[in-house]
C-alpha cells in the first residue's frame, strides 16, 4: 500500500505553478482512490499538468504535481518518463506519432515516415520551426494494427493512413511547409 510521504509537505511549487483548473482535475482523480493511495492519481494529474504546460512536462511542473499529491517526486518522474504519451522535453503544440511496429511496417509505415519528414522538413524527434508539430521519435504498436499503418495525432487515432491523408492532417495542424 502506498503511503503519503510525510516529508513532502512543501506546497510552494504546487501553489505557484498549477492552475486552478489543473488542481481541480487532480482533485477529481484523487477522489476516485482511497485517501492513502494518492499515487494512483499520478497519470491523470500528469495529463492535466502537461496540457496546462503547453504539451510537455518540465521538471518544475512534475515537482509541483508531486507536491500536490504529497508523494516523492521520483514517483512522478518515473511515470512521466515511462509512458510515451508524456513529454519531458519542450516540443511542438501538436505531437504526431507514427507507429513503425510490425503491422504498420508491413503496411507502409516507412513511406509514411518519409513523407512526413519531407512534408514538414524535419526528422523524427524534431519540431517544426513554427513550433506547431513534433514528429515523435519512435512509436511502438499503438494497438491499432487492424488499421495499419496507424498514427496518433495528439490523442486521436488515424488509421490506414496515406501520404495524401497525412498532408491534410498537417495542413489542419498548421505546420505544412
Ligand atoms: S503495429 Fe502499428 S498499430 Fe500495431
Short mmCIF file of C-alpha atoms and ligand atoms in Angstrom, two decimals:
data_model
loop_
_atom_site.label_atom_id
_atom_site.label_comp_id
_atom_site.label_asym_id
_atom_site.label_seq_id
_atom_site.Cartn_x
_atom_site.Cartn_y
_atom_site.Cartn_z
CA UNK A 1 0.00 0.00 0.00
CA UNK A 2 1.32 3.43 -0.92
CA UNK A 3 2.00 5.83 1.87
CA UNK A 4 1.69 9.59 1.74
CA UNK A 5 5.19 10.99 2.14
CA UNK A 6 5.19 12.98 5.38
CA UNK A 7 8.38 14.79 4.28
CA UNK A 8 6.77 16.23 1.20
CA UNK A 9 4.52 18.84 2.74
CA UNK A 10 6.04 21.85 0.98
CA UNK A 11 3.41 23.05 -1.49
CA UNK A 12 5.29 26.12 -2.78
CA UNK A 13 5.72 24.93 -6.37
CA UNK A 14 2.28 23.37 -6.48
CA UNK A 15 0.72 26.65 -5.40
CA UNK A 16 2.85 28.72 -7.77
CA UNK A 17 2.67 26.61 -10.90
CA UNK A 18 -0.56 24.63 -11.01
CA UNK A 19 -3.63 26.44 -12.29
CA UNK A 20 -6.94 26.17 -10.53
CA UNK A 21 -8.22 24.04 -13.42
CA UNK A 22 -5.32 21.62 -13.09
CA UNK A 23 -5.80 21.38 -9.34
CA UNK A 24 -9.49 20.65 -9.83
CA UNK A 25 -8.66 17.91 -12.32
CA UNK A 26 -6.15 16.40 -9.89
CA UNK A 27 -8.77 16.53 -7.13
CA UNK A 28 -11.24 14.72 -9.37
CA UNK A 29 -8.67 11.94 -9.88
CA UNK A 30 -7.82 11.80 -6.18
CA UNK A 31 -11.50 11.34 -5.38
CA UNK A 32 -11.52 8.06 -7.31
CA UNK A 33 -9.00 6.37 -4.99
CA UNK A 34 -8.61 5.64 -1.28
CA UNK A 35 -7.02 8.56 0.56
CA UNK A 36 -3.86 6.58 1.33
CA UNK A 37 -3.26 5.81 -2.34
CA UNK A 38 -2.64 9.25 -3.75
CA UNK A 39 -0.02 7.84 -6.11
CA UNK A 40 -2.85 6.31 -8.14
CA UNK A 41 -3.75 9.79 -9.39
CA UNK A 42 -0.34 10.35 -10.99
CA UNK A 43 -1.31 9.57 -14.59
CA UNK A 44 -4.44 11.74 -14.60
CA UNK A 45 -2.54 14.52 -12.84
CA UNK A 46 0.29 14.42 -15.38
CA UNK A 47 -2.17 14.67 -18.27
CA UNK A 48 -3.64 17.81 -16.70
CA UNK A 49 -0.21 19.31 -15.96
CA UNK A 50 1.04 18.57 -19.46
CA UNK A 51 -1.97 20.23 -21.02
CA UNK A 52 -1.54 23.28 -18.80
CA UNK A 53 2.15 23.49 -19.69
CA UNK A 54 1.74 23.66 -23.47
CA UNK A 55 2.06 19.95 -24.17
CA UNK A 56 5.12 18.92 -22.19
CA UNK A 57 6.26 18.36 -18.61
CA UNK A 58 9.07 20.48 -17.22
CA UNK A 59 10.96 19.28 -14.16
CA UNK A 60 9.34 22.05 -12.13
CA UNK A 61 5.81 21.15 -13.11
CA UNK A 62 6.48 17.49 -12.29
CA UNK A 63 7.75 18.58 -8.89
CA UNK A 64 4.61 20.67 -8.47
CA UNK A 65 2.47 17.61 -9.20
CA UNK A 66 4.46 15.59 -6.67
CA UNK A 67 3.97 18.30 -4.06
CA UNK A 68 0.26 18.50 -4.73
CA UNK A 69 -0.10 14.72 -4.49
CA UNK A 70 2.19 14.65 -1.43
CA UNK A 71 4.29 11.89 -2.92
CA UNK A 72 8.03 11.63 -3.72
CA UNK A 73 8.97 13.43 -6.95
CA UNK A 74 10.68 10.25 -8.22
CA UNK A 75 7.29 8.54 -8.47
CA UNK A 76 6.12 11.30 -10.78
CA UNK A 77 9.32 11.28 -12.88
CA UNK A 78 9.07 7.51 -13.24
CA UNK A 79 5.57 7.68 -14.69
CA UNK A 80 6.37 10.67 -16.91
CA UNK A 81 9.46 9.05 -18.38
CA UNK A 82 7.89 5.61 -18.82
CA UNK A 83 4.74 6.40 -20.79
CA UNK A 84 5.11 7.63 -24.35
CA UNK A 85 2.13 9.98 -24.05
CA UNK A 86 4.15 12.19 -21.73
CA UNK A 87 6.86 14.52 -22.98
CA UNK A 88 9.66 15.60 -20.68
CA UNK A 89 11.31 17.93 -23.18
CA UNK A 90 9.88 21.02 -24.84
CA UNK A 91 8.07 20.04 -28.01
CA UNK A 92 5.56 21.30 -30.54
CA UNK A 93 1.97 22.17 -29.89
CA UNK A 94 0.88 19.03 -31.75
CA UNK A 95 2.53 15.65 -31.50
CA UNK A 96 2.43 13.21 -34.41
CA UNK A 97 3.46 9.66 -33.57
CA UNK A 98 3.88 7.26 -36.47
CA UNK A 99 3.75 3.62 -35.50
CA UNK A 100 6.60 1.68 -37.10
CA UNK A 101 5.98 -1.63 -35.42
CA UNK A 102 5.46 -4.84 -37.37
CA UNK A 103 1.89 -4.49 -38.74
CA UNK A 104 2.42 -0.88 -39.67
CA UNK A 105 5.85 -1.56 -41.10
CA UNK A 106 4.38 -4.27 -43.34
CA UNK A 107 1.69 -1.84 -44.48
CA UNK A 108 3.84 1.09 -45.47
CA UNK A 109 4.88 2.88 -42.28
CA UNK A 110 8.30 3.68 -43.75
CA UNK A 111 6.65 5.51 -46.63
CA UNK A 112 4.57 7.46 -44.12
CA UNK A 113 7.66 8.41 -42.10
CA UNK A 114 9.47 9.51 -45.27
CA UNK A 115 6.53 11.56 -46.41
CA UNK A 116 6.09 13.19 -43.00
CA UNK A 117 9.76 14.13 -42.80
CA UNK A 118 9.78 15.59 -46.31
CA UNK A 119 6.48 17.46 -45.90
CA UNK A 120 7.50 19.07 -42.64
CA UNK A 121 11.20 19.46 -43.38
CA UNK A 122 12.18 17.78 -40.13
CA UNK A 123 13.32 14.36 -38.96
CA UNK A 124 11.69 12.11 -36.37
CA UNK A 125 12.25 13.60 -32.94
CA UNK A 126 12.30 17.17 -34.27
CA UNK A 127 9.86 20.07 -34.18
CA UNK A 128 8.88 22.41 -36.99
CA UNK A 129 10.38 25.89 -36.80
CA UNK A 130 7.00 27.43 -36.04
CA UNK A 131 6.64 25.13 -33.03
CA UNK A 132 3.42 23.61 -34.34
CA UNK A 133 4.33 19.97 -34.89
CA UNK A 134 6.71 17.48 -33.31
CA UNK A 135 7.33 14.21 -35.08
CA UNK A 136 7.70 11.88 -32.12
CA UNK A 137 10.91 9.93 -32.36
CA UNK A 138 9.66 6.38 -32.18
CA UNK A 139 6.32 4.84 -31.55
CA UNK A 140 5.80 1.19 -30.84
CA UNK A 141 2.49 -0.56 -31.51
CA UNK A 142 -0.35 1.80 -30.68
CA UNK A 143 -2.90 -1.03 -30.66
CA UNK A 144 -4.49 -0.10 -33.97
CA UNK A 145 -2.90 -2.89 -36.03
CA UNK A 146 -6.15 -3.63 -37.83
CA UNK A 147 -5.92 -0.16 -39.36
CA UNK A 148 -2.20 -0.24 -40.16
CA UNK A 149 -0.44 1.97 -40.96
CA UNK A 150 -1.69 3.94 -37.99
CA UNK A 151 -0.64 7.20 -36.42
CA UNK A 152 -1.54 9.20 -33.36
CA UNK A 153 -2.09 12.93 -33.68
CA UNK A 154 -2.17 14.28 -30.15
CA UNK A 155 -4.70 11.88 -28.65
CA UNK A 156 -6.53 10.99 -31.86
CA UNK A 157 -6.06 7.85 -33.91
CA UNK A 158 -5.81 7.88 -37.70
CA UNK A 159 -5.81 4.51 -39.42
CA UNK A 160 -4.98 3.29 -42.94
CA UNK A 161 -3.03 6.49 -43.35
CA UNK A 162 -1.87 7.52 -46.80
CA UNK A 163 0.58 10.28 -47.75
CA UNK A 164 -2.37 12.31 -49.07
CA UNK A 165 -4.22 12.00 -45.79
CA UNK A 166 -1.08 12.94 -43.91
CA UNK A 167 -0.84 16.16 -45.93
CA UNK A 168 -4.42 17.00 -44.99
CA UNK A 169 -3.66 16.37 -41.32
CA UNK A 170 -0.55 18.57 -41.40
CA UNK A 171 -2.45 21.33 -43.18
CA UNK A 172 -5.11 21.23 -40.48
CA UNK A 173 -2.47 21.39 -37.75
CA UNK A 174 -0.93 24.43 -39.43
CA UNK A 175 2.57 23.05 -39.77
CA UNK A 176 2.71 22.39 -43.51
CA UNK A 177 5.63 23.89 -45.39
S1 LIG B 1 1.88 -2.30 -35.24
FE1 LIG B 1 1.17 -0.30 -35.65
S2 LIG B 1 -0.64 -0.22 -34.50
FE2 LIG B 1 0.11 -2.17 -34.04
#
